[in-house]
Amino acid sequence: MCGIVGYIGTQAATDILISGLERLEYRGYDSAGIATVEEGQVNCVKAKGKLFNLREKLEHTINHAQIGIGHTRWATHGKPEEHNAHPHLNTDRRLAVVQNGIIENYLELKEELISKKIEFRSETDTEVIPHLITQFLTDSNSLMTAIQKTIARLEGAFAIAVVHADNPYELIVARQQAPLVLGFGQGEFFCASDMTAILPHTRTILNLENGEIARLTPLGVEIYDFEGARMSRFPRTLDWNPVQVEKQGFRHYMLKEIYEQPAVVRTCLDTYINPNWHADENPDYSPVNLGLTPNLTDNLEHIQVLACGTSWHAALIGKYLLEQVAGIPTTVDYASEFRYSPKPIISNTLTIGVTQSGETADTIAALESERARRADLEPKFQAKLLAITNRAESSIAQICDRIIDTHAGIEIGVAATKTFVAQTMGFYFLSLDLAYRRQSVPNYKIGEIIAGLRHIPSQIETILDTQADAIEELAHDFTTEIEDFIFIGRGINFPIALEGALKLKEISYIHAEAYPAGEMKHGPIALLDNKVPVVAVAMPGSVYDKVISNAQEAKARDARLIGVTTAMNATEAAHTFDDILTVPEVDELISPILAVVPLQMLSYHIAAIKGLDVDQPRNLAKSVTVE
């Protein structure tokens, strides 16, 4: 969601803040602003809309300030207008605050401050913070003390950064349930919502943990807990390179990330598959090295998976694999719903949270509530928490017993592509590991699945090499008059229909829905005519004939049919489909990873031809860090 950047050091702060905010644009935002401290004054500039509007305002100003904070806002409280943009100032405009998250008791605090004759300039929850800090500064000259007292009054999830004209050599930040990372340079220090914002300047970082507050000065960084006790923490060095967050010649980040998928799958295979494992040797160790301990894997009776958005679609594929390969009953819930309608407690349950960023508020809250409600029960009922995430240093890693790191690298495009494939790979590895431990399928079958997975990278490359031009050509047919799409699939590929529909909605703004193919005749078929294209995921296997039959029902209603199938089946499928997107021959169990790629490409090209902002679709955020 919102993005925070802060800087204190020897360089001019403005350019560092703006470039950092540009690297956070992928999170989604509707306004932006910066505040710097120079010559005893806070200079605050804000603008509605994209960052170029803020740049234009700053273009003719000279600002040598060496300390400042910046923010990109995704509206929660108050419309996306300039007066609601961050930073927010106190009454005398000498103190500035930026915040991510939601202050749940802000109305109560606002009424209290209004009763003290404080005037508010915005409709945001954030504005209570600078006014509260100012109130506590009247009792103490210590900015740190005033902020600690303010934090004690706040309820909700937040990350904040504060600068003050009377304290021009300190930048204070705090975290509670919203991500915040510190960066360490040579005589300069940074803070940001995401390390991507500061990668060009440093690779030495430290993630603040919940309940921590940090004081950044030109001399160093001090970290305290909210009660004021000094903390001993040590930064780490990233092996990421700033080049990873560049487009590298691609028109959009999303397209680049689609083309990175073969490399992502190879990395996953190299990381987790034991190269010396051979099914015919009856090995006494798992083919997959996830580092899972027996207390997480032994005697499992039930698995429940919690996720949102694209991660939920990966989880649905995971459910199929965990049940059909590992033989464990599995449920998948939206994390936002699970908290308020948790499942009956079953013994020996593994709970898996799936989140690309590791910061998705609903998923983290659901996992925490699950641990809390099982905390006082006997051991077999206590929570076993596992996370599948792309950020090993994220919040979810702190609350789970173990994580499966998807190793997808930085994903800038808001619409998930390579991270979806990486999460799906995580479920393949987990199901194979559990299948071996439980001996739910014979070793030779596990070996066949692994062999199939090893072919996936080159097969994705084949799709990208042979189908890209045809998919772009097809996309031109759907950029003007088409307002609705329907996607259908069955079995393990129904989630791919869901993902295809979501990608199209997210970036092209064309309404799209997905249904199990067999459900079309139970209602949705009423929607069909020659203006509603139908995309059918028809991969050879147990449900292929059924999907073809369902597609023909749509064809009889004049719908234009687009099929996703293998090249070997393309000739036969041509009797049913008007257009065919082909993938290499693949076993049905592994086919989702290939079937999704043409749908990613189709959505991308439709949106790009329409001239839309593919990487930053309207109203969306990459990491949803508020509920």
XYZ file of C-alpha atoms in Angstrom:
627
model
C 0.000 0.000 0.000
C 1.379 3.425 0.941
C 5.119 3.942 0.635
C 7.509 5.619 3.080
C 11.032 6.841 2.368
C 13.278 8.729 4.789
C 16.835 10.033 4.597
C 19.418 11.689 6.843
C 23.027 12.201 5.786
C 25.311 14.443 3.776
C 23.532 14.513 0.411
C 20.586 16.636 -0.711
C 17.568 14.720 0.544
C 14.991 15.698 -2.089
C 16.356 13.671 -5.005
C 16.901 10.634 -2.796
C 13.344 10.845 -1.504
C 11.784 11.236 -4.941
C 13.811 8.427 -6.504
C 12.940 6.210 -3.553
C 9.249 6.975 -3.976
C 9.511 6.135 -7.670
C 10.778 2.698 -6.700
C 7.716 2.285 -4.478
C 5.226 3.264 -7.186
C 4.440 -0.405 -7.763
C 2.747 -0.496 -4.343
C -0.085 1.649 -5.715
C -0.825 5.260 -4.752
C -2.971 8.289 -5.572
C -0.947 11.200 -4.139
C 2.561 11.921 -2.910
C 4.582 14.387 -0.879
C 7.860 15.118 0.861
C 8.918 17.144 3.893
C 12.481 18.317 4.500
C 14.111 20.289 7.303
C 16.430 23.180 6.411
C 17.436 26.368 8.236
C 15.022 25.747 11.082
C 11.981 25.222 8.829
C 9.953 22.279 7.584
C 9.375 22.525 3.849
C 6.452 20.372 2.759
C 5.366 19.858 -0.859
C 2.459 17.583 -1.845
C 0.623 16.742 -5.055
C -2.371 14.704 -6.121
C -1.871 11.945 -8.687
C 1.375 10.557 -10.027
C 4.865 11.491 -8.920
C 5.552 13.613 -11.987
C 3.069 16.119 -10.541
C 5.183 16.329 -7.396
C 8.355 16.600 -9.475
C 6.871 19.531 -11.401
C 6.173 21.371 -8.152
C 9.745 20.814 -6.997
C 11.343 21.627 -10.342
C 12.022 25.304 -9.739
C 12.874 25.089 -6.032
C 16.327 24.986 -4.508
C 16.496 22.725 -1.489
C 19.773 21.678 0.119
C 18.169 19.927 3.092
C 19.986 16.793 4.200
C 17.098 15.245 6.109
C 13.578 14.469 4.975
C 10.676 12.065 4.653
C 8.526 11.160 1.649
C 5.301 9.282 1.080
C 3.063 7.823 -1.603
C -0.521 7.523 -0.352
C -3.158 4.925 -1.171
C -6.375 6.451 0.141
C -8.124 4.843 3.107
C -9.465 7.705 5.246
C -10.307 10.716 3.077
C -10.455 11.126 -0.679
C -7.280 11.182 -2.810
C -6.879 14.966 -2.678
C -3.796 17.077 -2.037
C -4.899 18.135 1.448
C -5.145 14.466 2.435
C -1.713 13.613 1.020
C 1.205 12.993 3.370
C 3.287 14.334 5.055
C 0.919 15.802 7.641
C 2.029 18.720 9.791
C 1.232 20.043 13.235
C -0.412 23.421 13.733
C 2.758 25.539 13.556
C 4.039 23.452 10.612
C 7.302 22.588 12.369
C 6.746 18.866 12.680
C 5.926 16.438 9.856
C 4.738 12.823 9.898
C 4.204 10.132 7.281
C 2.341 6.931 8.104
C 1.390 3.581 6.617
C -1.449 1.582 8.094
C -4.644 2.560 9.892
C -5.116 4.234 13.279
C -8.269 2.518 14.465
C -9.037 4.919 17.325
C -8.325 8.115 15.384
C -11.882 9.465 15.729
C -11.641 9.313 19.502
C -8.218 10.993 19.413
C -9.399 13.587 16.910
C -12.360 14.573 19.083
C -10.029 14.908 22.053
C -7.686 17.169 20.093
C -10.530 19.265 18.672
C -11.750 19.853 22.236
C -8.305 21.389 22.851
C -8.880 23.818 19.950
C -6.674 21.921 17.470
C -7.764 22.542 13.874
C -7.486 19.732 11.337
C -6.612 20.283 7.685
C -7.432 16.800 6.380
C -9.866 13.906 6.730
C -7.097 11.366 7.372
C -6.444 9.271 10.433
C -2.737 10.175 10.211
C -3.165 13.825 11.143
C -3.841 12.998 14.779
C -0.209 11.860 15.092
C 1.645 15.191 14.588
C -0.842 16.949 16.862
C -0.429 14.333 19.599
C 3.367 14.518 19.365
C 3.172 18.305 19.698
C 0.986 17.982 22.801
C 3.563 15.731 24.446
C 6.449 17.994 23.360
C 5.049 20.679 25.653
C 5.940 18.410 28.591
C 9.342 17.360 27.280
C 11.946 18.662 24.857
C 12.702 15.089 23.794
C 11.206 14.216 20.416
C 11.795 10.526 21.124
C 9.874 10.723 24.408
C 6.996 12.600 22.789
C 6.734 10.003 20.024
C 6.833 7.131 22.515
C 3.984 8.702 24.473
C 2.048 9.228 21.254
C 2.507 5.632 20.170
C 1.092 4.493 23.506
C -2.174 6.216 22.523
C -2.431 4.677 19.065
C -4.460 1.563 18.274
C -4.071 -0.264 14.980
C -1.320 -1.083 12.515
C 1.181 1.606 11.599
C 4.646 2.529 10.447
C 5.589 6.185 10.946
C 8.490 8.511 10.213
C 8.854 11.921 11.876
C 11.021 15.010 11.340
C 10.977 18.196 13.454
C 12.411 21.624 12.747
C 13.628 21.933 16.340
C 15.479 18.609 16.051
C 17.127 18.939 12.619
C 19.625 16.126 13.150
C 17.281 13.265 13.938
C 14.763 11.227 12.001
C 12.584 8.978 14.150
C 10.679 5.967 12.860
C 8.465 3.363 14.513
C 6.766 0.144 13.493
C 3.687 -1.731 14.657
C 2.247 -4.325 12.234
C 3.365 -2.443 9.106
C 6.702 -3.023 7.346
C 9.644 -0.682 7.799
C 13.277 -1.286 6.898
C 16.392 0.733 7.804
C 19.347 1.201 5.438
C 22.953 1.877 6.488
C 25.348 3.894 4.333
C 28.592 5.805 4.776
C 27.586 8.679 7.056
C 23.984 8.432 5.873
C 20.943 6.399 6.850
C 17.653 5.523 5.219
C 14.239 4.157 6.055
C 11.623 2.754 3.699
C 8.528 0.588 3.499
C 10.372 -1.729 1.152
C 14.076 -2.250 0.574
C 13.615 -1.663 -3.167
C 13.422 2.064 -2.406
C 16.940 2.185 -0.995
C 18.768 -0.508 -2.982
C 20.613 2.028 -5.171
C 22.196 3.526 -2.053
C 22.877 0.581 0.236
C 22.557 -3.164 0.558
C 23.082 -3.137 4.324
C 19.653 -3.242 5.906
C 17.806 -4.012 9.106
C 14.109 -4.756 9.372
C 12.420 -3.098 12.302
C 10.280 -5.514 14.265
C 6.880 -4.856 15.766
C 7.038 -2.618 18.803
C 10.351 -1.001 17.869
C 11.269 2.649 17.428
C 14.519 3.899 15.876
C 16.394 7.191 16.058
C 18.476 7.963 12.963
C 21.158 10.664 13.210
C 24.260 11.446 11.113
C 26.239 9.492 13.717
C 24.267 6.251 13.598
C 21.084 4.400 14.489
C 19.643 3.680 17.921
C 16.804 1.193 18.356
C 14.446 0.996 21.335
C 11.291 -0.848 22.223
C 8.138 1.177 22.763
C 8.833 1.295 26.513
C 12.216 2.917 25.899
C 14.581 -0.016 26.490
C 17.620 0.020 24.189
C 17.718 -2.893 21.731
C 20.786 -4.622 20.335
C 20.201 -5.373 16.648
C 22.586 -6.093 13.780
C 22.061 -5.249 10.088
C 22.591 -7.736 7.285
C 23.891 -7.440 3.737
C 21.576 -8.262 0.845
C 22.755 -10.136 -2.203
C 20.234 -8.286 -4.383
C 21.446 -5.998 -7.119
C 19.795 -2.680 -8.100
C 19.702 -3.964 -11.706
C 17.031 -6.430 -10.599
C 14.536 -3.601 -10.277
C 15.182 -2.161 -13.750
C 13.147 -2.952 -16.875
C 16.207 -4.186 -18.783
C 14.802 -3.234 -22.175
C 11.265 -4.496 -21.655
C 8.377 -2.106 -22.203
C 6.829 -2.912 -18.829
C 7.923 -4.630 -15.632
C 5.063 -7.105 -15.993
C 6.373 -8.302 -19.351
C 9.898 -8.591 -17.962
C 8.608 -10.626 -15.035
C 6.659 -12.969 -17.317
C 9.917 -13.638 -19.180
C 11.761 -14.210 -15.898
C 9.568 -17.195 -15.030
C 11.839 -19.889 -16.511
C 14.730 -18.621 -14.384
C 12.517 -18.488 -11.292
C 11.438 -22.111 -11.744
C 15.062 -23.186 -12.272
C 16.074 -21.421 -9.071
C 13.290 -23.141 -7.148
C 14.291 -26.552 -8.509
C 17.973 -25.987 -7.758
C 17.146 -24.800 -4.247
C 14.741 -27.493 -3.116
C 15.150 -30.699 -5.162
C 17.830 -33.063 -3.865
C 19.932 -33.764 -6.988
C 21.121 -37.172 -5.752
C 17.640 -38.556 -5.092
C 16.636 -41.340 -7.463
C 13.385 -43.207 -7.103
C 14.772 -46.573 -8.213
C 17.380 -46.553 -5.435
C 14.730 -46.480 -2.670
C 16.430 -43.611 -0.844
C 15.785 -43.090 2.863
C 15.596 -39.294 2.596
C 13.087 -36.928 1.002
C 13.523 -35.810 -2.611
C 12.745 -32.294 -1.455
C 14.776 -30.283 1.033
C 12.387 -27.780 2.621
C 13.942 -28.010 6.067
C 10.613 -28.933 7.656
C 10.823 -30.419 11.124
C 8.887 -33.517 12.245
C 6.689 -31.455 14.577
C 5.305 -29.707 11.469
C 4.935 -32.744 9.227
C 4.281 -35.814 11.366
C 0.785 -37.193 11.954
C -0.953 -34.474 9.968
C -4.707 -34.922 9.813
C -5.624 -31.647 8.142
C -4.084 -28.694 6.313
C -5.703 -25.265 6.096
C -4.358 -22.629 3.719
C -4.984 -18.892 4.134
C -4.359 -16.426 1.317
C -5.669 -13.466 -0.688
C -5.904 -12.655 -4.391
C -3.461 -14.424 -6.679
C -1.987 -16.249 -3.677
C -5.441 -17.754 -3.086
C -5.388 -19.166 -6.616
C -1.973 -20.734 -5.979
C -3.402 -22.161 -2.763
C -6.254 -23.818 -4.694
C -3.696 -25.621 -6.841
C -1.936 -26.489 -3.605
C -5.141 -27.995 -2.224
C -5.409 -30.289 -5.237
C -1.788 -31.407 -4.852
C -1.911 -31.881 -1.088
C -5.028 -33.999 -1.376
C -4.293 -35.958 -4.549
C -0.534 -36.432 -4.068
C 0.063 -36.189 -0.314
C -3.359 -37.547 0.657
C -4.115 -34.922 3.314
C -7.566 -33.257 3.558
C -7.015 -29.569 2.802
C -9.145 -26.441 2.973
C -8.412 -23.043 1.429
C -9.853 -19.855 2.890
C -9.665 -16.178 2.129
C -7.573 -14.821 4.989
C -9.927 -11.861 5.381
C -12.848 -14.237 5.995
C -11.063 -16.830 8.119
C -10.513 -14.475 11.042
C -14.226 -13.978 11.487
C -15.380 -17.529 10.750
C -12.531 -19.869 11.740
C -12.873 -23.556 11.110
C -13.604 -25.989 13.948
C -10.372 -26.939 15.645
C -8.964 -30.234 14.336
C -5.968 -31.916 15.899
C -2.638 -32.104 14.069
C -3.488 -29.281 11.694
C -0.870 -27.460 9.619
C -1.852 -23.872 8.806
C -0.186 -22.325 5.766
C -0.161 -18.617 5.005
C 0.598 -17.645 1.407
C 1.687 -14.079 0.664
C 4.137 -12.698 -1.890
C 5.244 -9.777 0.252
C 5.022 -11.495 3.616
C 3.234 -8.351 4.809
C -0.379 -8.962 3.708
C -2.329 -7.702 6.708
C -5.277 -10.095 6.462
C -3.048 -13.157 6.101
C -0.799 -12.187 8.997
C -3.766 -11.377 11.229
C -5.429 -14.699 10.365
C -2.278 -16.643 11.264
C -1.861 -14.759 14.525
C -5.481 -15.378 15.483
C -5.083 -19.074 14.691
C -2.046 -19.346 16.941
C -3.835 -17.436 19.715
C -7.006 -19.547 19.706
C -4.991 -22.775 19.901
C -2.393 -21.531 22.405
C -3.839 -23.058 25.598
C -4.877 -26.391 24.129
C -3.055 -29.690 24.469
C -0.057 -30.125 22.139
C -1.799 -31.984 19.311
C -4.226 -29.066 18.919
C -1.657 -26.266 19.058
C -0.895 -24.230 15.943
C 1.669 -25.363 13.404
C 2.338 -22.397 11.130
C 4.086 -22.469 7.756
C 4.446 -19.586 5.283
C 5.009 -19.567 1.537
C 6.463 -16.149 0.730
C 8.846 -14.272 -1.520
C 10.329 -12.247 1.352
C 12.294 -14.280 3.851
C 12.841 -11.215 6.037
C 9.172 -10.208 6.193
C 6.677 -10.097 9.054
C 5.170 -13.480 8.225
C 8.566 -15.101 8.691
C 8.618 -13.779 12.249
C 5.337 -15.388 13.260
C 5.569 -18.754 11.473
C 7.510 -21.815 12.558
C 9.017 -22.170 9.093
C 8.828 -20.563 5.658
C 9.161 -21.792 2.089
C 11.054 -19.000 0.344
C 9.857 -18.836 -3.266
C 13.047 -17.133 -4.534
C 11.201 -15.166 -7.221
C 13.244 -12.001 -6.778
C 11.753 -8.528 -6.712
C 8.424 -8.250 -8.526
C 7.502 -4.673 -9.438
C 4.373 -5.193 -11.540
C 1.277 -5.022 -9.342
C -0.315 -7.936 -11.221
C 1.523 -11.016 -9.949
C 3.070 -13.299 -12.563
C 6.384 -14.877 -11.609
C 5.470 -14.901 -7.921
C 2.308 -16.874 -8.695
C 4.375 -19.496 -10.509
C 6.902 -19.535 -7.660
C 4.176 -19.992 -5.025
C 2.721 -22.833 -7.072
C 6.152 -24.454 -7.213
C 6.256 -24.167 -3.419
C 3.092 -26.254 -3.203
C 4.541 -28.881 -5.559
C 7.584 -29.197 -3.324
C 5.504 -29.371 -0.150
C 3.155 -32.009 -1.541
C 6.095 -34.136 -2.773
C 7.878 -33.867 0.585
C 4.753 -34.877 2.491
C 3.941 -37.610 -0.028
C 7.389 -39.145 0.515
C 7.149 -38.885 4.307
C 3.686 -40.475 4.323
C 4.366 -42.881 1.420
C 1.036 -41.807 -0.047
C 2.318 -42.441 -3.585
C 5.133 -44.741 -4.709
C 8.615 -43.354 -5.218
C 8.490 -43.873 -8.967
C 5.488 -41.525 -9.176
C 7.349 -38.885 -7.180
C 10.263 -39.316 -9.583
C 7.974 -38.816 -12.579
C 6.569 -35.600 -11.137
C 10.053 -34.244 -10.433
C 11.165 -35.134 -13.958
C 8.171 -33.260 -15.332
C 8.945 -30.228 -13.196
C 12.513 -30.180 -14.503
C 11.171 -29.683 -18.032
C 9.012 -26.711 -17.057
C 11.626 -23.914 -17.520
C 12.434 -24.851 -21.109
C 8.751 -25.408 -21.856
C 7.875 -21.898 -20.646
C 10.655 -20.587 -22.866
C 9.081 -22.436 -25.788
C 5.742 -20.725 -25.130
C 7.398 -17.307 -24.975
C 9.458 -17.955 -28.100
C 6.693 -19.410 -30.276
C 3.443 -17.892 -29.031
C 4.236 -14.278 -28.121
C 3.540 -12.788 -31.565
C 0.344 -14.793 -32.080
C -0.986 -13.804 -28.653
C -0.240 -10.127 -29.311
C -2.034 -10.383 -32.651
C -5.049 -12.022 -31.009
C -5.143 -9.347 -28.307
C -6.031 -6.658 -30.870
C -9.473 -8.261 -31.244
C -10.442 -7.510 -27.643
C -9.383 -3.910 -27.050
C -12.463 -1.941 -28.111
C -15.956 -3.429 -28.053
C -15.469 -6.365 -25.670
C -16.640 -5.645 -22.112
C -16.897 -9.154 -20.645
C -14.885 -12.384 -20.665
C -15.595 -15.798 -19.199
C -12.859 -18.293 -18.266
C -13.535 -21.961 -17.603
C -11.467 -24.895 -16.404
C -11.795 -28.089 -14.420
C -9.823 -29.958 -11.800
C -6.335 -28.671 -11.146
C -6.753 -26.073 -13.906
C -9.882 -24.395 -12.570
C -7.606 -22.130 -10.455
C -5.836 -21.167 -13.704
C -9.172 -19.998 -15.111
C -9.599 -17.905 -11.958
C -6.084 -16.484 -12.317
C -6.590 -15.716 -16.013
C -9.783 -13.809 -15.232
C -8.116 -11.900 -12.401
C -5.157 -10.859 -14.571
C -7.514 -9.532 -17.251
C -9.587 -7.597 -14.726
C -6.586 -6.158 -12.951
C -4.777 -4.604 -15.871
C -7.241 -4.234 -18.765
C -10.334 -3.259 -16.714
C -12.398 -5.716 -18.752
C -14.929 -7.518 -16.589
C -14.030 -11.203 -16.411
C -15.310 -14.125 -14.386
C -14.186 -17.719 -14.053
C -16.276 -20.820 -13.461
C -15.706 -24.542 -13.179
C -16.503 -25.640 -16.717
C -19.224 -27.990 -15.545
C -21.054 -25.142 -13.818
C -21.600 -23.128 -16.998
C -24.951 -24.737 -17.720
C -26.096 -24.092 -14.156
C -26.522 -20.382 -14.701
C -23.584 -18.498 -16.283
C -24.429 -19.802 -19.759
C -27.232 -17.213 -19.780
C -24.546 -14.538 -20.207
C -23.238 -15.880 -23.477
C -23.580 -14.275 -26.898
C -21.220 -13.199 -29.679
C -19.880 -10.335 -27.545
C -18.687 -12.509 -24.663
C -15.496 -14.471 -25.453
C -14.938 -17.695 -23.527
C -11.438 -18.913 -22.634
C -11.260 -22.625 -21.857
C -8.243 -24.217 -20.189
C -8.349 -27.632 -21.875
C -5.225 -29.523 -20.923
C -5.086 -33.227 -21.847
C -5.905 -35.503 -18.947
C -8.802 -36.805 -16.904
C -11.133 -33.852 -17.532
C -10.108 -32.901 -21.086
C -13.173 -34.396 -22.810
C -15.470 -32.778 -20.264
C -13.939 -29.322 -20.838
C -14.268 -29.730 -24.615
C -17.916 -30.677 -24.163
C -18.540 -27.630 -21.968
C -16.773 -25.420 -24.509
C -19.010 -26.710 -27.280
C -22.027 -25.705 -25.199
C -20.653 -22.171 -25.212
C -19.959 -22.312 -28.941
C -23.592 -23.221 -29.567
C -24.483 -19.846 -27.981
C -22.295 -17.938 -30.504
C -19.479 -17.219 -28.027
C -16.009 -16.814 -29.481
C -13.954 -19.664 -28.033
C -10.280 -19.432 -27.101
C -8.648 -22.673 -26.037
C -5.485 -23.237 -24.033
C -4.220 -26.707 -24.869
C -1.130 -28.598 -25.965
C 0.324 -28.404 -29.453
C -0.315 -32.127 -29.917
C -4.030 -31.582 -29.293
C -4.284 -28.386 -31.333
C -5.469 -30.051 -34.560
C -8.309 -31.874 -32.837
C -9.153 -28.852 -30.688
C -9.419 -26.657 -33.791
C -12.808 -28.239 -34.473
C -14.058 -26.639 -31.250
C -12.058 -23.455 -30.707
C -11.912 -20.318 -32.824
C -8.452 -19.497 -31.477
C -5.898 -21.731 -29.784
C -3.058 -20.809 -27.427
C -0.713 -23.788 -27.392
C 1.693 -25.061 -24.780
C 4.130 -28.004 -24.957
C 3.016 -31.518 -24.099
C 2.803 -31.879 -20.319
C 1.308 -34.139 -17.692
C -2.028 -32.859 -16.387
C -0.718 -32.698 -12.817
C 2.001 -30.226 -13.821
C 0.059 -28.394 -16.526
C -1.092 -25.332 -14.496
C 2.389 -23.802 -14.570
C 2.355 -23.858 -18.368
C -1.330 -23.068 -18.886
C -1.112 -19.784 -16.994
C 1.619 -18.294 -19.206
C -0.491 -17.663 -22.371
C -3.210 -16.129 -20.195
C -0.679 -13.771 -18.587
C 0.507 -12.766 -22.059
C -3.018 -12.273 -23.406
C -3.986 -10.001 -20.510
C -0.729 -8.087 -20.815
C -1.083 -7.404 -24.541
C -4.757 -6.398 -24.295
C -3.887 -3.848 -21.623
C -0.752 -2.617 -23.399
C -2.579 -2.148 -26.716
C -5.272 -0.178 -24.894
C -2.514 2.108 -23.602
C -3.225 1.382 -19.944
C -0.800 1.572 -17.037
C 0.069 -2.116 -16.990
C 2.463 -2.010 -14.035
C 0.341 0.231 -11.826
C -3.347 -0.476 -12.465
C -5.820 1.946 -10.974
C -6.958 1.428 -7.382
C -4.591 -1.513 -6.796
C -1.610 -1.969 -4.513
C 1.165 -4.538 -4.686
C 1.284 -5.249 -0.986
C -1.982 -4.832 0.908
C -0.747 -3.912 4.372
C -4.089 -2.708 5.749
C -7.224 -4.749 6.375
